[in-house]
Short mmCIF file of C-alpha atoms (C1' of nucleotides) in Angstrom, two decimals:
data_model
loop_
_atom_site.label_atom_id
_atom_site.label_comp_id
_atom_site.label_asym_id
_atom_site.label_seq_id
_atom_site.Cartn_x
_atom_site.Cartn_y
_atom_site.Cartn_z
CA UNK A 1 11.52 -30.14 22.78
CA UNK A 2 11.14 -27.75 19.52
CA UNK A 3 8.16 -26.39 20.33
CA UNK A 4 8.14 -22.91 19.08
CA UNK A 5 6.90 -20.42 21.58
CA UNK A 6 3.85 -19.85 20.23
CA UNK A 7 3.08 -23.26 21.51
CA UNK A 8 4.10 -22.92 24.83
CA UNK A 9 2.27 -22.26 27.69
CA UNK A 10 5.25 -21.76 30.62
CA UNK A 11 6.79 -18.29 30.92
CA UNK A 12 9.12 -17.11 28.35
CA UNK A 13 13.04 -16.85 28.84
CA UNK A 14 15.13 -14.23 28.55
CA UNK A 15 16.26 -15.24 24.74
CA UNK A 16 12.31 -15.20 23.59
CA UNK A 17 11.93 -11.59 25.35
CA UNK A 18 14.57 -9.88 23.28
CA UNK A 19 14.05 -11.95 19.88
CA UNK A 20 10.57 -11.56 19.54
CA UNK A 21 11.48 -7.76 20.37
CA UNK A 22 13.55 -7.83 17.58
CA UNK A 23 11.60 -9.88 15.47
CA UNK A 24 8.75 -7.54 15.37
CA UNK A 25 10.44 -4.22 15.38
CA UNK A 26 12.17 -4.99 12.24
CA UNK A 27 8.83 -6.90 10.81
CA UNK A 28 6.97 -3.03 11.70
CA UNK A 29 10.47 -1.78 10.00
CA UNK A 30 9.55 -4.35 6.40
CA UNK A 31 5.64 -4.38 6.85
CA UNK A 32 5.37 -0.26 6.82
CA UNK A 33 7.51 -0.14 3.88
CA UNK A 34 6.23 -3.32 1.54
CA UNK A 35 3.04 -3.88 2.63
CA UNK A 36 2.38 -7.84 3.58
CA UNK A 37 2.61 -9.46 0.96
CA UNK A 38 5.68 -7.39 -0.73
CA UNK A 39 7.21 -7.83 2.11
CA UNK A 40 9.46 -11.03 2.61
CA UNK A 41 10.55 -13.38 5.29
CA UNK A 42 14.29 -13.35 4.23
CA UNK A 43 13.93 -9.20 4.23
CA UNK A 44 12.50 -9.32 8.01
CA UNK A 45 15.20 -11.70 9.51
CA UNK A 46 17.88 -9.54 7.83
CA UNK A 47 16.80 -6.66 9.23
CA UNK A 48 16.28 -8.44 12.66
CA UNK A 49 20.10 -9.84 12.42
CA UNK A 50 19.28 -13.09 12.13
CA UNK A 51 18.69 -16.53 10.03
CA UNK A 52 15.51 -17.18 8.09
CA UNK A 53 14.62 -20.49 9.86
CA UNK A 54 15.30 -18.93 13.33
CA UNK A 55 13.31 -16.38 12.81
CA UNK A 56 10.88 -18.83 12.19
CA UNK A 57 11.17 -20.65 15.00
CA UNK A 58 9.76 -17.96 16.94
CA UNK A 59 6.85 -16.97 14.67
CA UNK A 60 5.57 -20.12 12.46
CA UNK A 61 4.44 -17.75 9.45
CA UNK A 62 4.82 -15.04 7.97
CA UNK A 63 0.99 -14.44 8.75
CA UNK A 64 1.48 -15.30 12.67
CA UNK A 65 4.39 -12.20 12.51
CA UNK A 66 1.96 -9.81 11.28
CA UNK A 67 -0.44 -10.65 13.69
CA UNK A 68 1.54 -10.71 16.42
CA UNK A 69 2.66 -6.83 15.53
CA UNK A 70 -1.08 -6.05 14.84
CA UNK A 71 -2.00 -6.93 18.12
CA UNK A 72 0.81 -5.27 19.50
CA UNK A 73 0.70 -1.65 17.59
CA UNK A 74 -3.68 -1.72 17.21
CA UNK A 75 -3.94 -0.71 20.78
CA UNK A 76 -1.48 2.11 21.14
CA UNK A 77 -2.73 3.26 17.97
CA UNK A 78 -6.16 4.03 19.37
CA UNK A 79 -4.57 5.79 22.51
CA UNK A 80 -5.59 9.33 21.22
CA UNK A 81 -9.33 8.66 20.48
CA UNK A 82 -9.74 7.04 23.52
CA UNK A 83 -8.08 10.05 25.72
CA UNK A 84 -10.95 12.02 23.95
CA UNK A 85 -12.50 13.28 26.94
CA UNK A 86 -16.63 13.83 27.44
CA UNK A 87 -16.12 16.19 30.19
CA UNK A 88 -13.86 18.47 28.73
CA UNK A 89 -14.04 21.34 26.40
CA UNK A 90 -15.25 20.72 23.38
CA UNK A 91 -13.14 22.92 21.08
CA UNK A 92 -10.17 22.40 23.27
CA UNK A 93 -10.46 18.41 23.16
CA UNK A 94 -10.90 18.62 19.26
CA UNK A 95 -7.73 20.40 19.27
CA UNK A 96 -5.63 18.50 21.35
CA UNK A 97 -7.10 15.13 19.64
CA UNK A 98 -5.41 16.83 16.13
CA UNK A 99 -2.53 17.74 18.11
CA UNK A 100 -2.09 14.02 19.72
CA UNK A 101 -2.77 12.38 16.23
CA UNK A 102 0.05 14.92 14.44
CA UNK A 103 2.38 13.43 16.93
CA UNK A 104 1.67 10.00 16.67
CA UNK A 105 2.12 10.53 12.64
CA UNK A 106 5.40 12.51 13.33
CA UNK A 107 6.78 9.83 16.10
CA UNK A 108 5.41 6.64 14.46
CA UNK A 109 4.93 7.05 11.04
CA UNK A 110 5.75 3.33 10.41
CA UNK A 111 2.85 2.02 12.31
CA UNK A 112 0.49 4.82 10.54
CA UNK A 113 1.59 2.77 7.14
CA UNK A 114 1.28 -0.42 8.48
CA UNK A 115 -2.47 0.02 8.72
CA UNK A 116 -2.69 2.29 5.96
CA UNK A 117 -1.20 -0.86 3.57
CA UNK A 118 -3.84 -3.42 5.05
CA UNK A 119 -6.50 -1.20 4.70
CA UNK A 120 -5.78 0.51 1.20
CA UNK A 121 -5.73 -3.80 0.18
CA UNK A 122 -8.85 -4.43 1.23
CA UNK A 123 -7.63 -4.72 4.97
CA UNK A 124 -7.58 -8.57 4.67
CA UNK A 125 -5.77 -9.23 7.90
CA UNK A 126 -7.69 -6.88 10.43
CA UNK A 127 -11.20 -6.97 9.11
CA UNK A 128 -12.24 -8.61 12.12
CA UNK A 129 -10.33 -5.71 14.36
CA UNK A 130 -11.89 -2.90 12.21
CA UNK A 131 -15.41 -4.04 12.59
CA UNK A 132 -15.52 -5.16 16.45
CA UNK A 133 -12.95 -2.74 18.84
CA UNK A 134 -12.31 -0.31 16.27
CA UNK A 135 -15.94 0.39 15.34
CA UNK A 136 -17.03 0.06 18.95
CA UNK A 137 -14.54 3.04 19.92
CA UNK A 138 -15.77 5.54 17.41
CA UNK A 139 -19.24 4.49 18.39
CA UNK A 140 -18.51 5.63 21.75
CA UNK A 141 -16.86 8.27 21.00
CA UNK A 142 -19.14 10.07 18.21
CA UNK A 143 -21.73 9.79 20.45
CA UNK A 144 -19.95 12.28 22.55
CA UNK A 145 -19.72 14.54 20.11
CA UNK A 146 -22.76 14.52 18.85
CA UNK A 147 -24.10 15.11 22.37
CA UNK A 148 -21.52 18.35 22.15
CA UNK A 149 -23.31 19.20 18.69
CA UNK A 150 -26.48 18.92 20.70
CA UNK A 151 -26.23 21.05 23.22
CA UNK A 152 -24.41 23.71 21.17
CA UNK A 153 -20.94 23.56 22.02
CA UNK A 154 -19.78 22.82 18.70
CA UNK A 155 -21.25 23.11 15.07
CA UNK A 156 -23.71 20.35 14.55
CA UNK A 157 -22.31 18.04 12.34
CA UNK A 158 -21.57 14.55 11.58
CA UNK A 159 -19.51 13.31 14.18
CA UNK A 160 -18.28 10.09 11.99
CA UNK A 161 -17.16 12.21 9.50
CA UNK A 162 -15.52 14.73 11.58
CA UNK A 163 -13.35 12.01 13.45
CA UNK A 164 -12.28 10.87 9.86
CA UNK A 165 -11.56 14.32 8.38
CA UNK A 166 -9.06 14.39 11.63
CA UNK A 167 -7.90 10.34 11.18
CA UNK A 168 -7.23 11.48 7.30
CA UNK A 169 -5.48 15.49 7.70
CA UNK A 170 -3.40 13.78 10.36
CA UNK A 171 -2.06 10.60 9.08
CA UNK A 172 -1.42 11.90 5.89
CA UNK A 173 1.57 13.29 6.89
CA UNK A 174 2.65 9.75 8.01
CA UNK A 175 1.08 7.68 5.32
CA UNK A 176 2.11 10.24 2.55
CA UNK A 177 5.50 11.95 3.81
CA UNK A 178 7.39 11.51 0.21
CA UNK A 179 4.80 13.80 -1.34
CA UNK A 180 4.38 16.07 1.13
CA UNK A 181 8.10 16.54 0.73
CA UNK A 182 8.17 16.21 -3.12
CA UNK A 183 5.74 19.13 -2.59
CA UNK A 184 6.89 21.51 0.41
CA UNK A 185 10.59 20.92 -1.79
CA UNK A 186 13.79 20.74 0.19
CA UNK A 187 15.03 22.89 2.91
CA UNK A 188 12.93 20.70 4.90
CA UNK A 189 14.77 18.21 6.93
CA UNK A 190 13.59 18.94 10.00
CA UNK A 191 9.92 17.99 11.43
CA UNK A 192 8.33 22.36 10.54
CA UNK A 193 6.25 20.74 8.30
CA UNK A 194 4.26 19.23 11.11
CA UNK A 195 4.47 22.34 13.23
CA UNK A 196 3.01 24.49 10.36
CA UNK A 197 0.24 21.42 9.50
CA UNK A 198 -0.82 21.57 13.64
CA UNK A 199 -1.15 25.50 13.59
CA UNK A 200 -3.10 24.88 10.03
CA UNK A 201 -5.46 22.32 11.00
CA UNK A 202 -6.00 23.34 14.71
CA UNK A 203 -7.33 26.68 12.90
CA UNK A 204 -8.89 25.00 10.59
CA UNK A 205 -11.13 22.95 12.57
CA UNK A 206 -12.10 25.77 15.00
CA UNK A 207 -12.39 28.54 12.55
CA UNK A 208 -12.88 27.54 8.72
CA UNK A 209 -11.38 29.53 6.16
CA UNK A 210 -14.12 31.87 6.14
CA UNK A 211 -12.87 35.53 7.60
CA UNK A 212 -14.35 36.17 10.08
CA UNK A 213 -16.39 39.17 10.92
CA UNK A 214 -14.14 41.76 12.26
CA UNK A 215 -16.10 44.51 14.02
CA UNK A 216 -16.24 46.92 11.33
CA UNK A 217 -16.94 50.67 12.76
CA UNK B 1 9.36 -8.17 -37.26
CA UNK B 2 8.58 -9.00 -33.44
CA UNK B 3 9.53 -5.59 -32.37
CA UNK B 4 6.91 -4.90 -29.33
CA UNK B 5 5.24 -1.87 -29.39
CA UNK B 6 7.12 0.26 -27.34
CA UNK B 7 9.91 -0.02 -30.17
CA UNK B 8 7.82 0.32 -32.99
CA UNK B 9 7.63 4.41 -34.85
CA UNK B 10 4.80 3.40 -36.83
CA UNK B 11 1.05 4.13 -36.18
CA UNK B 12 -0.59 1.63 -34.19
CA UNK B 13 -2.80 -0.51 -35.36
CA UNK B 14 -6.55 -1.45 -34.61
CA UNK B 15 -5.55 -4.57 -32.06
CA UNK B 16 -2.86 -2.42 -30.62
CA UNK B 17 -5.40 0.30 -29.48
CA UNK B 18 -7.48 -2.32 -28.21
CA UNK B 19 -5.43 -4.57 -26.76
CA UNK B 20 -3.49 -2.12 -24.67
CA UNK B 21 -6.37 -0.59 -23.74
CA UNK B 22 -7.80 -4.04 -21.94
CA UNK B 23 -4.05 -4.34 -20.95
CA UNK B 24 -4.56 -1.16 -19.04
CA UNK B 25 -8.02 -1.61 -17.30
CA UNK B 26 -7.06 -4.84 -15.77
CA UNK B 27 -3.35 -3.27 -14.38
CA UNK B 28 -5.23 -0.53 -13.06
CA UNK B 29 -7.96 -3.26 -11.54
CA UNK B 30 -4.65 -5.18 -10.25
CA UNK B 31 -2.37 -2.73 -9.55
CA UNK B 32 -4.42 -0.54 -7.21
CA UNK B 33 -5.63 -3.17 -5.22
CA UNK B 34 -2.49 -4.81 -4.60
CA UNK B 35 0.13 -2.18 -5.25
CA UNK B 36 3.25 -3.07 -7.81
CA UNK B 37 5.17 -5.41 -5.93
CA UNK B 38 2.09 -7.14 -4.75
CA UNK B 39 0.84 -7.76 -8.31
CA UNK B 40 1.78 -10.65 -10.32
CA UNK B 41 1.68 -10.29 -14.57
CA UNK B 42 -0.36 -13.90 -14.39
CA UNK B 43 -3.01 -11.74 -12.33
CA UNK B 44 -3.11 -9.06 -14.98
CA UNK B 45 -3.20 -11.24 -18.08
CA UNK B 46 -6.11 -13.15 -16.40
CA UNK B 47 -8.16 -10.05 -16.02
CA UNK B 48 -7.54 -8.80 -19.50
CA UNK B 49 -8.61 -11.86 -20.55
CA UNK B 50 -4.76 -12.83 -22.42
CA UNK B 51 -2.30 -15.49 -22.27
CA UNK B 52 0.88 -13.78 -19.78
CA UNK B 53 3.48 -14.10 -23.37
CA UNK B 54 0.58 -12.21 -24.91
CA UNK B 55 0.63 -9.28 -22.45
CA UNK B 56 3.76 -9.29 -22.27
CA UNK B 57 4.08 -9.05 -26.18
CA UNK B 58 2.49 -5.41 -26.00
CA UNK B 59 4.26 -4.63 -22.52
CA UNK B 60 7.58 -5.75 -22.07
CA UNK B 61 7.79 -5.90 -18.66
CA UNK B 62 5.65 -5.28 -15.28
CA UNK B 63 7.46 -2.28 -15.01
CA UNK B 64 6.73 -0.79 -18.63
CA UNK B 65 3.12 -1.50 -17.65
CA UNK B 66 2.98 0.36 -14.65
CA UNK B 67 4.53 3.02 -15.93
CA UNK B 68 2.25 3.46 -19.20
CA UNK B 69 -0.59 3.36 -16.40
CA UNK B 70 0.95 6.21 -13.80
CA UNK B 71 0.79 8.08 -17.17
CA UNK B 72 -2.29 8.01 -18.45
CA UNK B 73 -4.18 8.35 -15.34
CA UNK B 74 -1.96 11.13 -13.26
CA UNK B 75 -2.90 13.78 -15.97
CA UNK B 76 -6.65 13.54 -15.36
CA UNK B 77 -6.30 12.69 -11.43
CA UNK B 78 -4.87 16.30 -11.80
CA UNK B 79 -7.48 18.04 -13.67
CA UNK B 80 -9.53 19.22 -10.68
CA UNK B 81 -6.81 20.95 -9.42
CA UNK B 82 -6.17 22.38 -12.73
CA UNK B 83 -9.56 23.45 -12.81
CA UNK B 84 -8.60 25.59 -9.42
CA UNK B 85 -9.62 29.17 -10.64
CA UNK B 86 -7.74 32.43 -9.58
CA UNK B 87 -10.91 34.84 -10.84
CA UNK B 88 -13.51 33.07 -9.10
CA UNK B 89 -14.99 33.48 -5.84
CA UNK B 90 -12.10 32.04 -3.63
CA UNK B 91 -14.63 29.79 -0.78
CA UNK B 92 -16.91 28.56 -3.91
CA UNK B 93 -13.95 27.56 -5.73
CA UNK B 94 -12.36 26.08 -2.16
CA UNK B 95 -16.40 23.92 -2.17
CA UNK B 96 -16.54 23.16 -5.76
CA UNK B 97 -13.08 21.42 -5.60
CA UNK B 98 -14.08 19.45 -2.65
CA UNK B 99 -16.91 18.54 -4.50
CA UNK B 100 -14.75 17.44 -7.23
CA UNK B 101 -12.51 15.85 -5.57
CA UNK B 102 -15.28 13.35 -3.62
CA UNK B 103 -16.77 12.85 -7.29
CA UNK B 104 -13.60 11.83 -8.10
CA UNK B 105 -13.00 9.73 -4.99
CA UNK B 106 -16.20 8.01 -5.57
CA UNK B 107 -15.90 7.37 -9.35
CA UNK B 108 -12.42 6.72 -9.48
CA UNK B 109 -11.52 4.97 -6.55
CA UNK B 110 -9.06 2.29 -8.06
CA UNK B 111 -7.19 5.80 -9.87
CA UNK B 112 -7.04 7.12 -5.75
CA UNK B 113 -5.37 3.56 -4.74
CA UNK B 114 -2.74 3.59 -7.16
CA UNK B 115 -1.42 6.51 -6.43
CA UNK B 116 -1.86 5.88 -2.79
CA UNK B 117 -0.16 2.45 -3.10
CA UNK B 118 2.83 4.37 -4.74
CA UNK B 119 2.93 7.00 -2.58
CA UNK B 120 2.75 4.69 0.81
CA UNK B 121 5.95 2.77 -0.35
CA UNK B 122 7.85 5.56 -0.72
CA UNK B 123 6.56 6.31 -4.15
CA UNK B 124 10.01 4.22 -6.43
CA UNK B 125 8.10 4.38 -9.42
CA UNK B 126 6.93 8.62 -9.65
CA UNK B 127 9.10 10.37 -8.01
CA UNK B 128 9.81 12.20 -10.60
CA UNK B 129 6.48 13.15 -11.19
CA UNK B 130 6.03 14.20 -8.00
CA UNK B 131 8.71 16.52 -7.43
CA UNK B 132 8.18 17.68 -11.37
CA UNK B 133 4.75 18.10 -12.53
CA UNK B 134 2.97 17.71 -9.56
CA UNK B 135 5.47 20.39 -7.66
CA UNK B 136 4.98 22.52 -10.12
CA UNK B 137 1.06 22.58 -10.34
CA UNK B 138 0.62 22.57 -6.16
CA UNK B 139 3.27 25.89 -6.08
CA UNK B 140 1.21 27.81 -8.64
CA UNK B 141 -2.23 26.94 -7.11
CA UNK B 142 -0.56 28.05 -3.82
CA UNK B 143 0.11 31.35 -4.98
CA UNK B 144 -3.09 31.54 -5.89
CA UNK B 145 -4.65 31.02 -2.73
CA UNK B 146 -1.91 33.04 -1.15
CA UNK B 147 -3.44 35.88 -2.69
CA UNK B 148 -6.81 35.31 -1.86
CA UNK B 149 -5.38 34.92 1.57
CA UNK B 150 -3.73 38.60 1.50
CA UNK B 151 -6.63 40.23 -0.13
CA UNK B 152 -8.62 39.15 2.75
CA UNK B 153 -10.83 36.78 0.76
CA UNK B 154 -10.15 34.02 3.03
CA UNK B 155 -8.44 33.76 6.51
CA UNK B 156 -4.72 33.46 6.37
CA UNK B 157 -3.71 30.11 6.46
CA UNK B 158 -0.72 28.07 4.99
CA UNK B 159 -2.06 27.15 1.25
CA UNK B 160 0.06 23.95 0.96
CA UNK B 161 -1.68 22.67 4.09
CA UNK B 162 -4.64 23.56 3.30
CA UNK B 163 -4.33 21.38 -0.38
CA UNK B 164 -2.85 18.48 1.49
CA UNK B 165 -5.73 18.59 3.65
CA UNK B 166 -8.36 18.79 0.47
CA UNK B 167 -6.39 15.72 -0.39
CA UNK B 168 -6.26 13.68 2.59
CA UNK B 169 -10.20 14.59 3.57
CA UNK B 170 -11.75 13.54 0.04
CA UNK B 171 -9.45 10.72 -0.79
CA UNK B 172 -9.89 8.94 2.51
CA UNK B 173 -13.31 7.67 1.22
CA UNK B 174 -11.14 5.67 -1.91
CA UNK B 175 -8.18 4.75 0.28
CA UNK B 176 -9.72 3.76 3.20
CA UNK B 177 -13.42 2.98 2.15
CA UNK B 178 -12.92 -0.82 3.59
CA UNK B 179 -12.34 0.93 7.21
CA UNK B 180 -15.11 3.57 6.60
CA UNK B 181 -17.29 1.03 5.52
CA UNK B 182 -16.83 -1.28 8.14
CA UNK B 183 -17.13 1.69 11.08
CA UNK B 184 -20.18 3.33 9.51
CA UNK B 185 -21.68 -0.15 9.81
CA UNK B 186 -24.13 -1.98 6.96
CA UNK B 187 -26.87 0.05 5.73
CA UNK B 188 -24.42 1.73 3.62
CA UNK B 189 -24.96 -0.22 0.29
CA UNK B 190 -25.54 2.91 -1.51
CA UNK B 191 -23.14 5.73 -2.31
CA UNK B 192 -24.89 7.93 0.99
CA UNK B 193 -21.92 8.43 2.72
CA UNK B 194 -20.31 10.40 -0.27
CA UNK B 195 -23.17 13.53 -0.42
CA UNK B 196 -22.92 13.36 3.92
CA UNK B 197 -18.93 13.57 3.36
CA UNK B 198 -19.38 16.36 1.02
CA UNK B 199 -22.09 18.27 3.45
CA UNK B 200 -19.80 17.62 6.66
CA UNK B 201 -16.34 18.41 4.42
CA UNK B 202 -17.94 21.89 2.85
CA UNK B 203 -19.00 23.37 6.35
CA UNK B 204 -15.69 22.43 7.72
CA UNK B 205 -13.78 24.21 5.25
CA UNK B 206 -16.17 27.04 5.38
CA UNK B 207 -17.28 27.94 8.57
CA UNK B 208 -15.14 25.28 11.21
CA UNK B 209 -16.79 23.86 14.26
CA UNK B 210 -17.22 26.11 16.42
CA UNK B 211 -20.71 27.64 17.03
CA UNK B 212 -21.36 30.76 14.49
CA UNK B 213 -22.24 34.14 16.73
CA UNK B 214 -25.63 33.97 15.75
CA UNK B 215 -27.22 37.47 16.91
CA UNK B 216 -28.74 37.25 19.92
CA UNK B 217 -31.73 39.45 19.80
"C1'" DT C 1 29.74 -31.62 35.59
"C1'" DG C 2 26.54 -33.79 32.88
"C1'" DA C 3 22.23 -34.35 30.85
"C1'" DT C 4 18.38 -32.19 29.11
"C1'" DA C 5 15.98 -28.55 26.90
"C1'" DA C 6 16.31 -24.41 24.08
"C1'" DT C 7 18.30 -22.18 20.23
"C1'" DT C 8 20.68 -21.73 15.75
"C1'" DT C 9 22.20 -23.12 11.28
"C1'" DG C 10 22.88 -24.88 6.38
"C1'" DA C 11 20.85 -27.58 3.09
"C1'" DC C 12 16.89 -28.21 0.86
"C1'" DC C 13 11.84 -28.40 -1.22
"C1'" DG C 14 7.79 -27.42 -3.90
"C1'" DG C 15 5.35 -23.60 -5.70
"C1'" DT C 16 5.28 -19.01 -7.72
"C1'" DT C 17 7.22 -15.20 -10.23
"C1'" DG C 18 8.81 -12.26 -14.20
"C1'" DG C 19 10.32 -13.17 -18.43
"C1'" DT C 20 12.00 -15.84 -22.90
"C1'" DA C 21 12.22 -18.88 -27.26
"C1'" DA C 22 10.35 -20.48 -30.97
"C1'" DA C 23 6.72 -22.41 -33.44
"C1'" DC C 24 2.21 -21.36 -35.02
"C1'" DA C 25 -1.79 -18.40 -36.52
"C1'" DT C 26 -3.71 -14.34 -38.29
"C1'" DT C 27 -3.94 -9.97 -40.50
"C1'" DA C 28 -2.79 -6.34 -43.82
"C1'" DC C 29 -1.88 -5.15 -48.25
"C1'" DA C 30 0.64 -5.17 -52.94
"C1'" DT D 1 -3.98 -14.55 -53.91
"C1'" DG D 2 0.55 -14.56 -51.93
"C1'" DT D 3 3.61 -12.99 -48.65
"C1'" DA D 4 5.54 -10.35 -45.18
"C1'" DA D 5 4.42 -8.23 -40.87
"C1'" DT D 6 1.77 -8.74 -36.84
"C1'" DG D 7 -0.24 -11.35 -33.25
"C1'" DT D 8 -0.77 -15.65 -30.23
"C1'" DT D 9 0.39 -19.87 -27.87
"C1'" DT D 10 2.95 -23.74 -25.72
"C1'" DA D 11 6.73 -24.99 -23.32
"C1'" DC D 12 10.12 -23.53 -20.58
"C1'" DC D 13 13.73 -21.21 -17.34
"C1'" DA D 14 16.20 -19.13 -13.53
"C1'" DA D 15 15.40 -16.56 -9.47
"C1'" DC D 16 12.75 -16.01 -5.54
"C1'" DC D 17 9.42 -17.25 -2.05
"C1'" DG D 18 7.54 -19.33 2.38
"C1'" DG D 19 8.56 -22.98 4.92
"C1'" DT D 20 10.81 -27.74 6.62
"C1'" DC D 21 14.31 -30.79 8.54
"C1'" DA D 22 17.93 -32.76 10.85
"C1'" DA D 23 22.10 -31.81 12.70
"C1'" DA D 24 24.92 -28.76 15.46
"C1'" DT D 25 25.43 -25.42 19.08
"C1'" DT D 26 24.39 -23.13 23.35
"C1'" DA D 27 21.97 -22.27 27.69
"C1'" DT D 28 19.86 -24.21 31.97
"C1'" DC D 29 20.00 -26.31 36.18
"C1'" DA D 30 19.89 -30.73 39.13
#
DNA sequence: TGATAATTTGACCGGTTGGTAAACATTACA
DNA sequence: TGTAATGTTTACCAACCGGTCAAATTATCA
């Protein structure tokens, strides 16, 4: 048999675990970087250690590879929005929903690009994810906060535009890290930058840039 | 003489102007909706209408086009920040360049994309321009805002944040319009969801989302 | 152990890509 | 008008791309 997995229905071996494990972390490693199509099949199975055509034989196409990691990456992505809790505090679940996305742009910034190339290109690969689960979520979800806006918790405002103000402040330290170095200049190796963007936007968000009124006697 | 262009000292001539002007609008069509690497020159020449020898008679590579391109358009992508003014009134400057930028965003979306494109991949083809120009501009607009900050105009807040999150708010709508589209649903066939953006994005900035101590007679 | 299935490889293929060569056409201008 | 510079086209190339194939190698297990 030559079947590649993909075709096969019994459970997978030991070998197909840790290739396809390999397979798609360095495809996340060449898709983040190159976008789909400047990405290329010889680059992937380089970085994976292996041959071009064995590569293949566990993912058919190139296209069937970037599904695969898709599928694989679309769900954790979402974690944070769905954590977004109705019963808590408004202000405080706000906050810790910017705090939650700042990590996920610090600690995966290679899946943050992988969606950000498919959808800058006119998301041709996950227009179908977008529109169904994706759009289903942030139903659900701005729903809650407009009932917050309602019953005066928080500001009344758009709630679709509020979760993509956070989606956008967040994951542009991901999507955009090389300017936001260029920028902030050297003397920044470490990860400050996204300790000084949390304590920025968390203030933000809660407070405006408006000063406040102080008491004045 | 078959000197191209780029070689020639002489003024150019009437189908020069034109010709690399059409050049121009179709790399920017091409280029931001594909990114460099994801662009072929067969693509381009198509759009501008040209045999590929032809282009490539007034640009002598894909490279020398791109780079003619991040030219002309990174000077006025700048000009609202430019337009930042130290001796106005610091939160209707802080609105009207929101405002700008989301004109921008919606008139210029392909300008947004290239840049964004760039950036995403690690930005090969401007760095320099990023850690020159751009560098440059962001630190003295910082300063700015640093003072406003000190003189109590507005709360204190890091001012390089607080431009990256300008940035990231009112670009999202060119960058990721295919994903804001698709979540704000149909309906949106119009250019709505840029004057709600601006209404949601101005409040935020201003006043945050927490409820306003409204006095409580 | 031996046979069978799973995995890996090198050689290769047709199509695409960025770019070139040279002949041909057009324009500018003395 | 004549001619030299400028502009355009056809034909082409070498490198690269996604993917195939058949043969060789390795793992599985009766």
């Amino acid at each position: 048999m030559v079947l590649p997995r993909a075709a096969r229905t019994q459970r997978r071996t030991r070998i197909q675990e840790e290739k396809e494990e390999r397979i798609l972390e360095a495809a996340l490693e060449v898709f983040s970087a190159n976008g789909f199509r400047g990405a290329t099949v010889d680059q992937i199975a380089d970085v994976a250690g292996m041959s071009k055509p064995n590569l293949l034989y566990y993912f058919r196409t190139k296209e069937a590879m970037h599904r695969a990691l898709i599928d694989r990456v679309l769900d954790t992505w979402l974690d944070p929005l769905r954590a977004f809790d109705a019963e808590g505090n408004p202000v405080a679940e706000i906050r810790s929903y910017i705090r939650r996305k700042l990590e996920m742009a610090r600690d995966y910034p290679r899946e943050s690009r992988l969606f950000a190339n498919e959808v800058l290109q006119g998301a041709p690969h996950i227009e179908d994810e977008l529109k169904g689960p994706l759009k289903a979520l942030v139903d659900e979800k701005a729903e809650v906060i407009r009932a917050w806006a309602k019953a005066g918790k928080i500001a009344k405002c758009d709630p679709y535009h509020l979760i993509f103000a956070i989606w956008s402040t967040t994951q542009h330290y991901a999507d955009f890290d090389v300017q936001v170095r260029a920028v902030l200049g050297q003397g920044n190796s470490g990860d400050g930058r996204f300790e000084d963007a949390a304590r920025f936007l968390e203030r933000l968000f809660v407070d405006g840039l408006q000063v406040s009124e102080q008491p004045t006697p």
